Coordinates of C-alpha atoms in Angstrom, one line a residue:
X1 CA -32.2 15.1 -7.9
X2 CA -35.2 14.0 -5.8
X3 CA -34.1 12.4 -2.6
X4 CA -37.3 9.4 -1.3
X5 CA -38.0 9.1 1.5
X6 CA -36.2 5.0 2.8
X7 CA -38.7 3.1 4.1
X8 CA -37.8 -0.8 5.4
X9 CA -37.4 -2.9 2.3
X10 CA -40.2 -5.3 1.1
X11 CA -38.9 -7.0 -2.4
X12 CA -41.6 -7.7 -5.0
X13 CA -41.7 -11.4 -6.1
X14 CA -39.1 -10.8 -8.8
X15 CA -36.7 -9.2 -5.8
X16 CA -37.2 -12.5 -4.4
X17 CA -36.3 -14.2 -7.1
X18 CA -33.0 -12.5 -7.2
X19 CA -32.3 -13.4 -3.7
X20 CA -31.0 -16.8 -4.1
X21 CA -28.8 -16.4 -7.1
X22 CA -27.7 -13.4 -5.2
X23 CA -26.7 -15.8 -2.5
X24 CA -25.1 -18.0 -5.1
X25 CA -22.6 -15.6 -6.4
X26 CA -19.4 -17.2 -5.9
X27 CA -17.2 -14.4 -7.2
X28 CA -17.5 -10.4 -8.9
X29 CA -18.2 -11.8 -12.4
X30 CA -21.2 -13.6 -11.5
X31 CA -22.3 -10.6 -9.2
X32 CA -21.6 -8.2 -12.4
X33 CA -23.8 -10.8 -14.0
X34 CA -26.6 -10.8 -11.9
X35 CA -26.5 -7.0 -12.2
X36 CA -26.9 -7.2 -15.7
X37 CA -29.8 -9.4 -15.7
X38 CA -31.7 -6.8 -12.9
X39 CA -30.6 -4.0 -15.7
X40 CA -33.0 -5.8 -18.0
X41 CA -35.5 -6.7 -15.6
X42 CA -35.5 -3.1 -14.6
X43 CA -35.4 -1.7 -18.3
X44 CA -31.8 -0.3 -17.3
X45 CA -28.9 -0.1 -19.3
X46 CA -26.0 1.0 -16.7
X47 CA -25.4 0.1 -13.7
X48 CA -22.3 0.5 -10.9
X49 CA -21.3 -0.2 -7.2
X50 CA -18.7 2.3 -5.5
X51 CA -17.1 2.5 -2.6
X52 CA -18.1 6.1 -0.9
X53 CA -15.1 8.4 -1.5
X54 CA -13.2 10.2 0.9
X55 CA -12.0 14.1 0.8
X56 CA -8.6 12.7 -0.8
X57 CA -9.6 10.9 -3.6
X58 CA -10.5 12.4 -6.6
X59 CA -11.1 9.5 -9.7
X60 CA -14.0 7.1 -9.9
X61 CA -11.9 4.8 -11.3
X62 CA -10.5 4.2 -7.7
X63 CA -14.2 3.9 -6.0
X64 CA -15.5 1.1 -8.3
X65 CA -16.3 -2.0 -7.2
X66 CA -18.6 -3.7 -10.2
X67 CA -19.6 -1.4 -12.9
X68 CA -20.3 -1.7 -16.5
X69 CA -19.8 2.0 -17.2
X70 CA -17.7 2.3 -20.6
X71 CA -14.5 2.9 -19.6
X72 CA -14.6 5.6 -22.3
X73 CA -17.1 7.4 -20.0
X74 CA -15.2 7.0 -16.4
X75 CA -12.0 8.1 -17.9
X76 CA -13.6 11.6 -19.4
X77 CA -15.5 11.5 -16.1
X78 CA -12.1 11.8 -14.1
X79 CA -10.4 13.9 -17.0
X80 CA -13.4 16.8 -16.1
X81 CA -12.9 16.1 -12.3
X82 CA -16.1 15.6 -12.1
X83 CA -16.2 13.8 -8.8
X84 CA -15.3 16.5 -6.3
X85 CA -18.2 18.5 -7.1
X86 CA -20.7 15.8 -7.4
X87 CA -24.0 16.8 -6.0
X88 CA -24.7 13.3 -5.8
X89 CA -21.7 12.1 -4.4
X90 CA -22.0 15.0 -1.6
X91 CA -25.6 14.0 -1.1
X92 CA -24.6 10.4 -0.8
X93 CA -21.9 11.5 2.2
X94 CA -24.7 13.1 3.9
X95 CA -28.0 10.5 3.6
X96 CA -28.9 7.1 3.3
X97 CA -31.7 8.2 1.3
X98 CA -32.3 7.3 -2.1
X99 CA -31.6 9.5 -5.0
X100 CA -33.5 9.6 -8.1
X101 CA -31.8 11.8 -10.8
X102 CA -32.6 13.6 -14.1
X103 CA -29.6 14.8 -15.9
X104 CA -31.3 17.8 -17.1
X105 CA -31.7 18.5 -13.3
X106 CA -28.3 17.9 -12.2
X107 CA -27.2 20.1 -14.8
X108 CA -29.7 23.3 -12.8
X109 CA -27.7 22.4 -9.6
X110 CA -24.0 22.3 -10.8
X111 CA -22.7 25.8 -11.5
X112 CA -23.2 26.7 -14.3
X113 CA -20.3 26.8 -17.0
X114 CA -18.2 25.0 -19.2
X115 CA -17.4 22.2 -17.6
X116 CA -21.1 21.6 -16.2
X117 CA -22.2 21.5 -20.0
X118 CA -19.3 19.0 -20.9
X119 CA -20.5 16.6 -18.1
X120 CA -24.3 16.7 -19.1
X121 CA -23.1 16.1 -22.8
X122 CA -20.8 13.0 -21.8
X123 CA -23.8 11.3 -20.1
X124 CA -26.2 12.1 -23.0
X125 CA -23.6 10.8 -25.3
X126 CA -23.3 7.5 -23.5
X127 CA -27.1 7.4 -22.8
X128 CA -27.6 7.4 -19.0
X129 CA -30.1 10.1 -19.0
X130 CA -31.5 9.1 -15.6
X131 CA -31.3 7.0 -12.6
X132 CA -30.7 5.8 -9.4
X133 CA -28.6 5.4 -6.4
X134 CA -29.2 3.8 -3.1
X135 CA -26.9 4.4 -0.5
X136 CA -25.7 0.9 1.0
X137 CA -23.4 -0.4 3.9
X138 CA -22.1 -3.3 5.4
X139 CA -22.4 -4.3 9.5
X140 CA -18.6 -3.3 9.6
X141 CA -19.5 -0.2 8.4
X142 CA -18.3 0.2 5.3
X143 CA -20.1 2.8 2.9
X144 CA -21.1 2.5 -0.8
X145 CA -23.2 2.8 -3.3
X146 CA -25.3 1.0 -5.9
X147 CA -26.9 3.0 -9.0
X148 CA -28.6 1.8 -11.8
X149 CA -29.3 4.4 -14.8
X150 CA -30.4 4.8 -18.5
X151 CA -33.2 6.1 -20.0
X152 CA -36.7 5.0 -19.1
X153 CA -39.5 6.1 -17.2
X154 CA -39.6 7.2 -13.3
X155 CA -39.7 4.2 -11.0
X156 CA -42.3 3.2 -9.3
X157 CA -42.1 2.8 -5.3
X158 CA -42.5 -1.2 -5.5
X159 CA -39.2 -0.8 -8.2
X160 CA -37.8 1.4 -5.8
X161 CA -38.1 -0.7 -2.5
X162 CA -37.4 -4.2 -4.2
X163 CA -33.9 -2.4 -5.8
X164 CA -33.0 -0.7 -2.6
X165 CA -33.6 -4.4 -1.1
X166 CA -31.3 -6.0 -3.7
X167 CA -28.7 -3.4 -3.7
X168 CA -28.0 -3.8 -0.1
X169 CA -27.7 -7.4 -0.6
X170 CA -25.2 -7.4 -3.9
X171 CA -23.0 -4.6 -1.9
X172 CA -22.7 -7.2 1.1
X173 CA -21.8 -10.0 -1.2
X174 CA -19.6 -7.7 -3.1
X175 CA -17.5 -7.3 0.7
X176 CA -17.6 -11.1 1.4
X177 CA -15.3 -11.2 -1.4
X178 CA -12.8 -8.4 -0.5
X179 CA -12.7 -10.0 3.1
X180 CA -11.6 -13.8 1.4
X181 CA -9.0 -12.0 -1.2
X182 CA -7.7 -9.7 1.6
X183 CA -7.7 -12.7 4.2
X184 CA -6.2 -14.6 1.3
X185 CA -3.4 -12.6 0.4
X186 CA -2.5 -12.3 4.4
X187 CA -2.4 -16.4 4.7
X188 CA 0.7 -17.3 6.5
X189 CA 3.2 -20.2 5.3
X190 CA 3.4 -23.1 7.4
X191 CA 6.5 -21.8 8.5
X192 CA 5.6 -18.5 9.2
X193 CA 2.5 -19.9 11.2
X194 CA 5.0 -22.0 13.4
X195 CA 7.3 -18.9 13.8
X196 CA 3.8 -17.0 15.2
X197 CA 2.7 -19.6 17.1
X198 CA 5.8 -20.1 19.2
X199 CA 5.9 -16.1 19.3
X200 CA 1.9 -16.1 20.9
X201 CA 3.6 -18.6 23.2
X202 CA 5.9 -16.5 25.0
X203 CA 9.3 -17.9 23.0
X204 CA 11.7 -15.3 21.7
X205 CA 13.6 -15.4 18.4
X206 CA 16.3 -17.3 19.8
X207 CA 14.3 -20.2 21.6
X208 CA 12.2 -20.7 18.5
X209 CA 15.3 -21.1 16.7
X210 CA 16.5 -24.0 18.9
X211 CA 12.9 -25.8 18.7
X212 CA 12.5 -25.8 14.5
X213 CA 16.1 -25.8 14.0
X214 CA 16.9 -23.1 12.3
X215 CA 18.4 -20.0 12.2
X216 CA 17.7 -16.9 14.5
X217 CA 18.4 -14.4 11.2
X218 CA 15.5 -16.6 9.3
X219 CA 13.5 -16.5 12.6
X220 CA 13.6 -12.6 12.5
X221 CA 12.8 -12.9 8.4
X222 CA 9.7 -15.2 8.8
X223 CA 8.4 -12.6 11.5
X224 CA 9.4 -9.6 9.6
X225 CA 7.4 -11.0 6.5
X226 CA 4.7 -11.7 9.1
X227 CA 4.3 -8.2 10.2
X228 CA 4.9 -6.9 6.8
X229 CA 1.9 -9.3 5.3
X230 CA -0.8 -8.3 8.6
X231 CA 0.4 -4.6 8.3
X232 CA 0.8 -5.1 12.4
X233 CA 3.4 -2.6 14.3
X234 CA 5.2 -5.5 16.2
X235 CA 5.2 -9.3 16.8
X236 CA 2.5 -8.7 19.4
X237 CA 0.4 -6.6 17.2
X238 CA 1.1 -9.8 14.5
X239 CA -0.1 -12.3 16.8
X240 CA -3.2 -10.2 18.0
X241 CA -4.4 -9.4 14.7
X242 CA -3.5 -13.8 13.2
X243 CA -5.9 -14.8 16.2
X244 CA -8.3 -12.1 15.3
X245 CA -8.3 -13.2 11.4
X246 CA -8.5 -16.9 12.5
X247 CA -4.8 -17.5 10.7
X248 CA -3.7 -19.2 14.4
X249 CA -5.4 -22.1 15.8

């Protein structure tokens, strides 16, 4: 691997380019898309965006975000255990650099042995004989990665900066979506926002029961469900995190 040296992004014109229909992603298919249309631009045939793993998890399967890896090739990837001793996985935890490889020179830095010969082979067989990685993040801090590979000729720094540029943007737009499918699958009935606005308002169990009507039993249920959808410890936790998320007005 040859770690480069980051310097601050300046996109070519056809980095630009991708910037607005970057912007116009409206869900992961058109971002896995647009990552496939950069491939070509690039003269790349693989590309993948992963979350960075941590010291419990051992598959890539679980760390992909987009990726048009075979699935052939992920599953013999886990089946070796491949991603625990990743040198470029472990240089990925440790630098925001960067990191060009050459499978031939992966294969010097793994131990040697058999299963350092079966991993070279398995990216041979599918054809990613070299590439890229640039290490990305979001302002919440969330760490991935971005990596485009295949078989061509050593990138130029202009191809470097413009895909480090684009790759920071995709992985950003790539989170936007968790955060509307997370906030999604936390959205609160009408109900259940009555029962959590009455509770933010001081009223216990029994006094909301009175004002909508109902029963205290379903009172407890709707707040239960509430906690149990905003993974919150209590009904005060509940209504912290809802004002937090924008889910009460």
């Amino acid at each position: 691997m040859v770690p480069i040296k980051q310097a601050a992004p300046a996109p070519t014109s056809e980095g630009t380019n991708f910037l607005p229909l970057i912007a116009g992603c409206q869900t992961s298919y058109d971002v896995f898309r647009l990552l496939r249309s950069i491939c070509v631009e690039y003269d790349f045939t693989h590309f993948s965006s992963i979350n960075i793993p941590t010291d419990a998890q051992q598959n890539l399967s679980d760390l992909s975000v987009v990726s048009n890896w075979p699935p052939e090739l992920v599953n013999a990837y886990d089946e070796l255990g491949l991603l625990k001793k990743s040198p470029i996985i472990a240089r990925l935890k440790s630098s925001v650099e960067p990191i060009v490889w050459e499978l031939d020179a992966i294969n010097v830095e793994r131990a040697e042995g058999e299963k350092a010969n079966a991993a070279v082979e398995l990216f041979r067989d599918f054809g990613l004989e070299m590439g890229v990685y640039f290490s990305v993040h979001t302002a919440a801090g969330e760490l991935g990665a971005v990596s485009f590979s295949g078989k061509r000729d050593a990138l130029s720094m202009a191809e470097m900066l413009t895909l480090n540029f684009l790759s920071q943007s995709i992985f950003a737009k790539l989170k936007q979506f968790e955060i509307k499918k997370s906030t999604s699958d936390m959205a609160l009935s009408p109900r259940e926002a009555e029962c959590l606005t009455w509770t933010a308002a001081g009223k216990t169990s029994a006094e909301i029961a009175s004002i909508l009507d109902i029963s205290e039993h379903t009172i407890n249920h709707y707040l239960g469900s509430i906690c149990q959808k905003l993974n919150a410890q209590n009904r005060a936790h509940a209504v912290s995190k809802a004002m937090r998320m924008g889910l009460l007005k």
